[in-house]
PDB file of C-alpha atoms in Angstrom:
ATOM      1  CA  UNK C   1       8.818  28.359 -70.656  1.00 87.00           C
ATOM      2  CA  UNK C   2      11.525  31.243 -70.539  1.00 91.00           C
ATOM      3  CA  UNK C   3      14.690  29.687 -70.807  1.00 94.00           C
ATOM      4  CA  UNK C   4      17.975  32.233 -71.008  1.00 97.00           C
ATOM      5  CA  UNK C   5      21.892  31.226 -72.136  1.00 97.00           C
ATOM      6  CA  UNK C   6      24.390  32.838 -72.050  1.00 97.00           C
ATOM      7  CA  UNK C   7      27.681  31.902 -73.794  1.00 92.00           C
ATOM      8  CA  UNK C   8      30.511  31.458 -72.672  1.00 92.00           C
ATOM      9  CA  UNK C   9      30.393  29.908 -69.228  1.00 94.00           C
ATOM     10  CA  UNK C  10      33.872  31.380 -68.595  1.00 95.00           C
ATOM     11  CA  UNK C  11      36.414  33.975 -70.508  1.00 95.00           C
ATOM     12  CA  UNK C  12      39.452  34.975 -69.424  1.00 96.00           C
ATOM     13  CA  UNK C  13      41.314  38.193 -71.291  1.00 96.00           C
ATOM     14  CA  UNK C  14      43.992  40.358 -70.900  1.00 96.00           C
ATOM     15  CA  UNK C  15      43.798  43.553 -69.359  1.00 97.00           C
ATOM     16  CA  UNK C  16      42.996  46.508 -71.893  1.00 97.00           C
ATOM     17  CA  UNK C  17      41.250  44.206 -74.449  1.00 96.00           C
ATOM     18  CA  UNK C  18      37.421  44.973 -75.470  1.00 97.00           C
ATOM     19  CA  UNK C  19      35.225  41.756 -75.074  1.00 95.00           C
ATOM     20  CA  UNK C  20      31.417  40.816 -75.315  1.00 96.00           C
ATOM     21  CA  UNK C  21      29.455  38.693 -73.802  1.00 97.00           C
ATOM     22  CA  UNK C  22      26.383  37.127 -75.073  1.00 97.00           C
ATOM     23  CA  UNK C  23      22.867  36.216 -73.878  1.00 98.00           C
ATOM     24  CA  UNK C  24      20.301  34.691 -75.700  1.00 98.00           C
ATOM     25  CA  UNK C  25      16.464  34.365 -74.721  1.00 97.00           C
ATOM     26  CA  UNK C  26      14.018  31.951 -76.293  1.00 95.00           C
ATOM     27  CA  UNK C  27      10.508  33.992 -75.386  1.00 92.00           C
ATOM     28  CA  UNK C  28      10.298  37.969 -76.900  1.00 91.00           C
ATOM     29  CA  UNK C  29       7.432  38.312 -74.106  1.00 90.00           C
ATOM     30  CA  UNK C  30       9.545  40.273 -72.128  1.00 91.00           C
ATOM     31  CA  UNK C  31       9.147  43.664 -69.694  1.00 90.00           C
ATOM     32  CA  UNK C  32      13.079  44.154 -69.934  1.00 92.00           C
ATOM     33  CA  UNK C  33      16.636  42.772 -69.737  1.00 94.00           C
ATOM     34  CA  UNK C  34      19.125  43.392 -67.399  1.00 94.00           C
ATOM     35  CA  UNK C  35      22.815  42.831 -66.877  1.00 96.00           C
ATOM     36  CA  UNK C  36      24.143  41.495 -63.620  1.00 95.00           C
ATOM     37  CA  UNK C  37      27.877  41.669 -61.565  1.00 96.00           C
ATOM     38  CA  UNK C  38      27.909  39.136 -58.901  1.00 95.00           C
ATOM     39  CA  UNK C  39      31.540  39.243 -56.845  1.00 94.00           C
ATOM     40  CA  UNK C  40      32.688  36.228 -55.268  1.00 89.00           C
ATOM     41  CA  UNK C  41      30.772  35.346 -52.304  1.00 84.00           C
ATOM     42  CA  UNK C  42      28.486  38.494 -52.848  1.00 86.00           C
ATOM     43  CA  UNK C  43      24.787  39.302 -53.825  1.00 87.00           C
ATOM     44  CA  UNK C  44      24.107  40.649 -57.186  1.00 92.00           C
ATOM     45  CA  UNK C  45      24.366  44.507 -58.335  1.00 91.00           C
ATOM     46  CA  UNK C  46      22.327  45.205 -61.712  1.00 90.00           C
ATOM     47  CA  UNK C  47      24.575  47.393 -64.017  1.00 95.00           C
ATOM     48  CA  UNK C  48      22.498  47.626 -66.882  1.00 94.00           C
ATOM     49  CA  UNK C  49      18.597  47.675 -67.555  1.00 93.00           C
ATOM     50  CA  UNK C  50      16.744  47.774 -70.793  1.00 94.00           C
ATOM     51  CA  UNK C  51      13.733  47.969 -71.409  1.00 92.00           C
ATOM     52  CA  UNK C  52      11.515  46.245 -74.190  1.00 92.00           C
ATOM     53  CA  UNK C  53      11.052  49.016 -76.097  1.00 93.00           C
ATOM     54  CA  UNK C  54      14.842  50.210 -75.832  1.00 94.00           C
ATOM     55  CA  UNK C  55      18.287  48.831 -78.161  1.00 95.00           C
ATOM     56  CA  UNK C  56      20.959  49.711 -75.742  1.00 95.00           C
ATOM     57  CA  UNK C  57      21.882  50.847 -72.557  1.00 96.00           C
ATOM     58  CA  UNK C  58      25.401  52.701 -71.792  1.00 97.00           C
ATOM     59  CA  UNK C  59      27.113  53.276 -68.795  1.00 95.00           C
ATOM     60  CA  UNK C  60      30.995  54.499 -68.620  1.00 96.00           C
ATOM     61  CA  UNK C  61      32.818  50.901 -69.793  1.00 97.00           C
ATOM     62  CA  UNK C  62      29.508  49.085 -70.522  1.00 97.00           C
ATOM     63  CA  UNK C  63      27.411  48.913 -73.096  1.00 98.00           C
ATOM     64  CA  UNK C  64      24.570  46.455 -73.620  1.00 97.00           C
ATOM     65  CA  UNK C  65      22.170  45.677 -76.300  1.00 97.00           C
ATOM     66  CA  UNK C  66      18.892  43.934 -77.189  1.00 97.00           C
ATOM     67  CA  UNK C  67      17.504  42.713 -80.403  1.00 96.00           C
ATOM     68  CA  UNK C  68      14.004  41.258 -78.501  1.00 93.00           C
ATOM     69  CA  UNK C  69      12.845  39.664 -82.332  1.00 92.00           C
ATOM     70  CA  UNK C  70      16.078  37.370 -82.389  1.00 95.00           C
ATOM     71  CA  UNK C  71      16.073  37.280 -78.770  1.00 96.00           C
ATOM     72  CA  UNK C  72      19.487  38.168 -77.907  1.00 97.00           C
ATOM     73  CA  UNK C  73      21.308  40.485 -76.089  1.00 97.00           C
ATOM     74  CA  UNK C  74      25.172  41.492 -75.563  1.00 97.00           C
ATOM     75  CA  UNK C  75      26.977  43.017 -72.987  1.00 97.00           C
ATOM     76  CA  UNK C  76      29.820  45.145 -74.421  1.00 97.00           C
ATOM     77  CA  UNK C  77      32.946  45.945 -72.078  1.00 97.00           C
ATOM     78  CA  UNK C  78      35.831  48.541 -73.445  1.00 97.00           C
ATOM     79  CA  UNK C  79      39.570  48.419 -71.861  1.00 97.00           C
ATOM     80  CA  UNK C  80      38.764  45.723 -69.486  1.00 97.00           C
ATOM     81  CA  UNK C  81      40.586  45.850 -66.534  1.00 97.00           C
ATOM     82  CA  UNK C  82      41.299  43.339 -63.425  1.00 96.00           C
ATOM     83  CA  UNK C  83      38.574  44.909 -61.407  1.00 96.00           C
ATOM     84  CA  UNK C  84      36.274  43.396 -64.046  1.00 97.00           C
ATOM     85  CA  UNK C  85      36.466  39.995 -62.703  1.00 97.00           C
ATOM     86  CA  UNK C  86      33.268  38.567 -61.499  1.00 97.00           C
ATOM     87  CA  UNK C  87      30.493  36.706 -63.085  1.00 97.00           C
ATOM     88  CA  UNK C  88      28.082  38.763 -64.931  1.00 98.00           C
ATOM     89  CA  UNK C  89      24.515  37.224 -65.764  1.00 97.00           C
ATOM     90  CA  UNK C  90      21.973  38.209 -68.204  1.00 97.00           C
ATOM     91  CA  UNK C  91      18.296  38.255 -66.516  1.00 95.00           C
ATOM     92  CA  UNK C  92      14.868  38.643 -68.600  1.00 94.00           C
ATOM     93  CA  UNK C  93      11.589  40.272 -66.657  1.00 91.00           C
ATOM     94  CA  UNK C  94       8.540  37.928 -68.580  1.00 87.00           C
ATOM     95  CA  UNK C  95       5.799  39.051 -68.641  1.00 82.00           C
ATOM     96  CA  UNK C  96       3.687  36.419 -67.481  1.00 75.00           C
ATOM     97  CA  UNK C  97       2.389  35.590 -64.286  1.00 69.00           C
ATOM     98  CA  UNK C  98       4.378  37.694 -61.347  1.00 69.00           C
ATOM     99  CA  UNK C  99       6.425  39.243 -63.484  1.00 75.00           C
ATOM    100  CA  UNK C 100       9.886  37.498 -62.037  1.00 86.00           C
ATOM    101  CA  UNK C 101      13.518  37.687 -63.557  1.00 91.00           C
ATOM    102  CA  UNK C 102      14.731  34.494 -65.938  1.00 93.00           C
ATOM    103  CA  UNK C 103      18.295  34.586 -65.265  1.00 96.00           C
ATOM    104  CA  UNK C 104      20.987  33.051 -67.241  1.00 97.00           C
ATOM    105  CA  UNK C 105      23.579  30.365 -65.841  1.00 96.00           C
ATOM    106  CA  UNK C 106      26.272  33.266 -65.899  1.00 96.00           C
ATOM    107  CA  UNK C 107      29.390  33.926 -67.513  1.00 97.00           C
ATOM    108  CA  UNK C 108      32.761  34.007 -65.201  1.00 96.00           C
ATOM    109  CA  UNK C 109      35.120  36.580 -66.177  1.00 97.00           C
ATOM    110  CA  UNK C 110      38.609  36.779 -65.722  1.00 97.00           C
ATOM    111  CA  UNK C 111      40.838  39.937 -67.078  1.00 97.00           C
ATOM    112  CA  UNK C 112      44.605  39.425 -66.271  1.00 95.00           C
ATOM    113  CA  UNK C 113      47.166  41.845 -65.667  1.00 92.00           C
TER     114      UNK C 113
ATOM    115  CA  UNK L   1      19.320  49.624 -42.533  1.00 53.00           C
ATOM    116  CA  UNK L   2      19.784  50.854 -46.655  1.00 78.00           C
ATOM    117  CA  UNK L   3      20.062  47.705 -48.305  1.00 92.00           C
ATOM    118  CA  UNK L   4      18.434  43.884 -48.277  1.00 95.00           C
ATOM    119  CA  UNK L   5      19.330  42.084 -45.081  1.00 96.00           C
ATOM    120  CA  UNK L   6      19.983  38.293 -45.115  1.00 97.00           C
ATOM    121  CA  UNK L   7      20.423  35.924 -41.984  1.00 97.00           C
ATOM    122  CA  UNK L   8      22.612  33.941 -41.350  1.00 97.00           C
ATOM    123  CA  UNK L   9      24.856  34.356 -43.414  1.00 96.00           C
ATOM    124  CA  UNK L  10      25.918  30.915 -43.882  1.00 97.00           C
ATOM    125  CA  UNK L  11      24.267  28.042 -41.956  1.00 97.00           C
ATOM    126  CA  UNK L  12      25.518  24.384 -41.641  1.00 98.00           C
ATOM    127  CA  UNK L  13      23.074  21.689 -40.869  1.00 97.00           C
ATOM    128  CA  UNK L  14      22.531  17.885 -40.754  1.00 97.00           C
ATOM    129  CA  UNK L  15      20.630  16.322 -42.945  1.00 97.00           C
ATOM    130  CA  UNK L  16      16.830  16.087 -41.726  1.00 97.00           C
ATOM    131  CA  UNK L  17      17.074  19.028 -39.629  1.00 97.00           C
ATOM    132  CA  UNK L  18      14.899  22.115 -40.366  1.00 98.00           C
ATOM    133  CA  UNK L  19      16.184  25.739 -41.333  1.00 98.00           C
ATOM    134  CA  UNK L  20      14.761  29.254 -41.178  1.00 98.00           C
ATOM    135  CA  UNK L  21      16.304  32.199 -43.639  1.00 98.00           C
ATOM    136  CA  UNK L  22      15.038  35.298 -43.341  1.00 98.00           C
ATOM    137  CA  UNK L  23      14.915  38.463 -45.101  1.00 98.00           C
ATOM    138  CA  UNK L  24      14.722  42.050 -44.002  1.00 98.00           C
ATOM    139  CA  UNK L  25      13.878  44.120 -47.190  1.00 97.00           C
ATOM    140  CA  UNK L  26      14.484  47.462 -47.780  1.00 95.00           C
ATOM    141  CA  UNK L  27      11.905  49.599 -45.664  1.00 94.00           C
ATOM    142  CA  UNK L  28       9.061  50.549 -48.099  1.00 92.00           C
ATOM    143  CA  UNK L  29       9.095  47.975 -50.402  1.00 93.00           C
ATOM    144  CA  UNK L  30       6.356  45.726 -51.170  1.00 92.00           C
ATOM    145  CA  UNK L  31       7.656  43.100 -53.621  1.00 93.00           C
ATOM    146  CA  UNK L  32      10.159  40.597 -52.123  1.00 95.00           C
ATOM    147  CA  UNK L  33      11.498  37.701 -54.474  1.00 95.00           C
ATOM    148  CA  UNK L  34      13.645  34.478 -53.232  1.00 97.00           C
ATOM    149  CA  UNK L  35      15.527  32.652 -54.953  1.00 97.00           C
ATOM    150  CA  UNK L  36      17.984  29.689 -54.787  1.00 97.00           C
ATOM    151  CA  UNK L  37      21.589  29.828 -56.662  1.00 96.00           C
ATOM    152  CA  UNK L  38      23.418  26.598 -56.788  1.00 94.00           C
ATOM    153  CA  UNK L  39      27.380  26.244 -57.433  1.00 90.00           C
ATOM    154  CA  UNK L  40      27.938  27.694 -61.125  1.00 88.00           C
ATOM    155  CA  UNK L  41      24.095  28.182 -62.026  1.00 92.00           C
ATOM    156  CA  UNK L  42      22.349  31.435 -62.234  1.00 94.00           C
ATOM    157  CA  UNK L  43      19.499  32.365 -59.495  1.00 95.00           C
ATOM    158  CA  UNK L  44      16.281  30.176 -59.846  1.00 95.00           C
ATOM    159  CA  UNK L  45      12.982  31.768 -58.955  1.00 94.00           C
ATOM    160  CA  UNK L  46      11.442  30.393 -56.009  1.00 96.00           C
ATOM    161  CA  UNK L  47       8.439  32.403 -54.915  1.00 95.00           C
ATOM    162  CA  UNK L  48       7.650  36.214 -55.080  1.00 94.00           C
ATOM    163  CA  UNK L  49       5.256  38.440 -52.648  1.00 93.00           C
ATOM    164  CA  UNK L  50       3.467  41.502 -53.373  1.00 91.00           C
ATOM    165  CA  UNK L  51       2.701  42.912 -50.004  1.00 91.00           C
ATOM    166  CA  UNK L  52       1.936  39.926 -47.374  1.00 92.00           C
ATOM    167  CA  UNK L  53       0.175  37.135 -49.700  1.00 91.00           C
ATOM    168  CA  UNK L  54       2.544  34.552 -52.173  1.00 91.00           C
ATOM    169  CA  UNK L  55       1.410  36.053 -55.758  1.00 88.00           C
ATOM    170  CA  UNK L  56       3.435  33.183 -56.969  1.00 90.00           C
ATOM    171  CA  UNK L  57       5.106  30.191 -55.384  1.00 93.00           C
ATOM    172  CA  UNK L  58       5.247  27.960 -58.257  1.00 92.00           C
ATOM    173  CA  UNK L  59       9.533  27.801 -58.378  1.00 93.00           C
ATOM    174  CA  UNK L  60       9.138  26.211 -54.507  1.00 95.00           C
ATOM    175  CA  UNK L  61      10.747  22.849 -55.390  1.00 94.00           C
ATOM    176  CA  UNK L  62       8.369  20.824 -53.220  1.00 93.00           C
ATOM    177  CA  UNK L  63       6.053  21.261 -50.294  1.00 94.00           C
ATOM    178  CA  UNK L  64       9.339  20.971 -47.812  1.00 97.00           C
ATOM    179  CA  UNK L  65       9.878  24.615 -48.727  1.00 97.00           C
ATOM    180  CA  UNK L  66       7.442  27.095 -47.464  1.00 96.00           C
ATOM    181  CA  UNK L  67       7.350  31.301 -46.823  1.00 97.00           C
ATOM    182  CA  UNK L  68       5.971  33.531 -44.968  1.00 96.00           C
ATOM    183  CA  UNK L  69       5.652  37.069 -44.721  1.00 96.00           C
ATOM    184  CA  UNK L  70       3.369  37.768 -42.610  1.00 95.00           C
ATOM    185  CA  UNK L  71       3.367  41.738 -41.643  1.00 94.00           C
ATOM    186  CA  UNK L  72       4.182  42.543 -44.952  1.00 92.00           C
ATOM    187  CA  UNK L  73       8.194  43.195 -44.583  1.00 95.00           C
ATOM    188  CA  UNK L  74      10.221  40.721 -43.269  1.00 97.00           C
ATOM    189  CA  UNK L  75      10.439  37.269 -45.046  1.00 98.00           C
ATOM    190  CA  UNK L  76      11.470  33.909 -43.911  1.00 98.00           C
ATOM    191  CA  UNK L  77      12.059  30.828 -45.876  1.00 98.00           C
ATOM    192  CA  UNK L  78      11.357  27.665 -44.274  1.00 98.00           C
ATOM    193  CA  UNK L  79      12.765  24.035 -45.367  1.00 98.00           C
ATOM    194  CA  UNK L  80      11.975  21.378 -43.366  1.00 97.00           C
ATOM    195  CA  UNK L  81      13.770  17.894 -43.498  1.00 97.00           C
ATOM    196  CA  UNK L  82      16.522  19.125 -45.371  1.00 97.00           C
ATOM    197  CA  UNK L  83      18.067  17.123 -47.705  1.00 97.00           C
ATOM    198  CA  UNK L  84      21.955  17.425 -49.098  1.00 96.00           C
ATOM    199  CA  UNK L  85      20.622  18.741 -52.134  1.00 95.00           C
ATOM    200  CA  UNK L  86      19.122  21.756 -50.441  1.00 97.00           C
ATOM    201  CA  UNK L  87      22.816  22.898 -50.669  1.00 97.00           C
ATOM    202  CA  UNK L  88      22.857  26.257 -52.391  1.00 97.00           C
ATOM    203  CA  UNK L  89      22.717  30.432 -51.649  1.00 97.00           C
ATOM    204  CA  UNK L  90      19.286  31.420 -50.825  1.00 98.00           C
ATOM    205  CA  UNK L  91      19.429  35.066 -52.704  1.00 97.00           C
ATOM    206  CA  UNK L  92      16.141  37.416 -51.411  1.00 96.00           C
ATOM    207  CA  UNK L  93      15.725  40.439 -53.377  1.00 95.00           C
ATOM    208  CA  UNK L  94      13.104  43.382 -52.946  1.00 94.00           C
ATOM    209  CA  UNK L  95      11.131  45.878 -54.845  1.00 91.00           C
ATOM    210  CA  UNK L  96       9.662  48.777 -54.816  1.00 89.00           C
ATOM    211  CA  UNK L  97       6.620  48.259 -57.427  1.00 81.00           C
ATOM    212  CA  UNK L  98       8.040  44.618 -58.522  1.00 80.00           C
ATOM    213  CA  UNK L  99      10.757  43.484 -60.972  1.00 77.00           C
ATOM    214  CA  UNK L 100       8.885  44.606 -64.034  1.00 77.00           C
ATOM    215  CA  UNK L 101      10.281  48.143 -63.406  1.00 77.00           C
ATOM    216  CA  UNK L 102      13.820  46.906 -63.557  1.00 72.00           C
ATOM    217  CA  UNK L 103      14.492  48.222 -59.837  1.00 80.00           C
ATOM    218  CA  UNK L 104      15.217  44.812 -58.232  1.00 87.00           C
ATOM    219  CA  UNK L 105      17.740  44.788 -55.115  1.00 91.00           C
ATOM    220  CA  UNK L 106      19.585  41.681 -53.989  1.00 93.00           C
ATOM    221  CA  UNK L 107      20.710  40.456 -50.684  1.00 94.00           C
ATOM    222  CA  UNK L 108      24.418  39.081 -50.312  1.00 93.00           C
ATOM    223  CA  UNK L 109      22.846  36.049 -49.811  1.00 95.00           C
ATOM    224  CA  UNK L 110      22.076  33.645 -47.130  1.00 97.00           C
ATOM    225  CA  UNK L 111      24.425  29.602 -47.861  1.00 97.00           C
ATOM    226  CA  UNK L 112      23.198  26.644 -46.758  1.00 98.00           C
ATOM    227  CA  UNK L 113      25.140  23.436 -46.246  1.00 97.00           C
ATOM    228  CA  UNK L 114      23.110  20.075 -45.757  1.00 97.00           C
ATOM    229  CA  UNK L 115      25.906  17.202 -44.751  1.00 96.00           C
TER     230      UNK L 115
END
């Protein structure tokens, strides 16, 4: 069975500072990865997607990665700033079955001013 | 309208009482996903549909849950003699193809208190 981590549970930062956050995945069987921002009270908007066959994605602040052998993945976020905060989670498409997202308990992200 | 629809929003109910969520998915899309998100965990898969049949309903916690889709677009979610740990955000997503292509699409969610 699937299972996906991601440490840590929460960060909090100051504003400008690079951070990662890490996901780990214990089956390689996977169609992708993707990255995750879920606001407060909101529904979740995917901000990355990798696929199997890919290393990293970029896009403007973000970058992720994926090493599927070791079955881990990190989400890379330059000059963080206070919009940032939200939980971001780490999801894995298996292949298995109907082909459904794994997702990871989350991380909760704080950047202060 | 452009993007996944949930109702309600938020629904309070007593225990043993029976609720309905539904879903409106985005026009054209056959795959629709629910799941369930409980305070501090990520989403947990609870059944997916490729066009009107269940292709998998193996995360439905027990046979209190149930879904339906039965024209092939809308969804609803159906828990009957709800219990206080029913408590959680009932999250529907939908896709065009299914998730394997990455192009998943989340409702804001549909959160259900059981007193």
């Amino acid at each position: 069975k699937q299972e996906v981590t991601q440490i840590p549970a929460a960060l909090s930062v100051p504003e400008g500072e690079n951070l990662v956050l890490n996901c780990s995945f214990t089956d390689s069987a996977i169609y992708n990865l993707q990255w995750f921002r879920q606001d407060p009270g909101k529904g979740l908007t995917s901000l990355l997607l990798i696929q199997s066959s890919q290393r990293e994605q970029t896009s403007g602040r973000l970058n992720a990665s994926l090493d599927k052998s070791s079955g881990r993945s990190t989400l890379y976020i330059a000059a963080s700033q206070p919009g940032d905060s939200a939980t971001y989670l780490c999801a894995v498409t298996i292949i298995q079955g109907a082909q459904k997202l794994v997702f990871g308990q989350g991380t909760r992200l704080t950047i202060n001013p | 309208g452009a993007g996944v629809s949930q109702t309600p929003s938020n629904k309070v109910t007593e225990k043993g009482k029976y609720v309905e969520l539904r879903c409106d998915p985005i026009s054209g899309h056959t795959a629709l996903y629910w799941y369930r998100q409980s305070l501090g965990q990520g989403p947990e898969f609870l059944i997916y549909f490729q066009g009107t049949g269940a292709a998998d309903d193996s995360g439905l916690p027990n046979d209190r849950f149930f879904a339906v889709r039965p024209e092939g677009s809308v969804s609803t979610l159906k828990i009957q003699r709800t219990e206080r740990g029913d408590s959680a955000v009932y999250l529907c997503a939908s896709s065009l193809r299914g998730a394997w292509t990455g192009e998943l699409f989340f409702g804001e969610g549909s959160r259900l208190t059981v007193l």
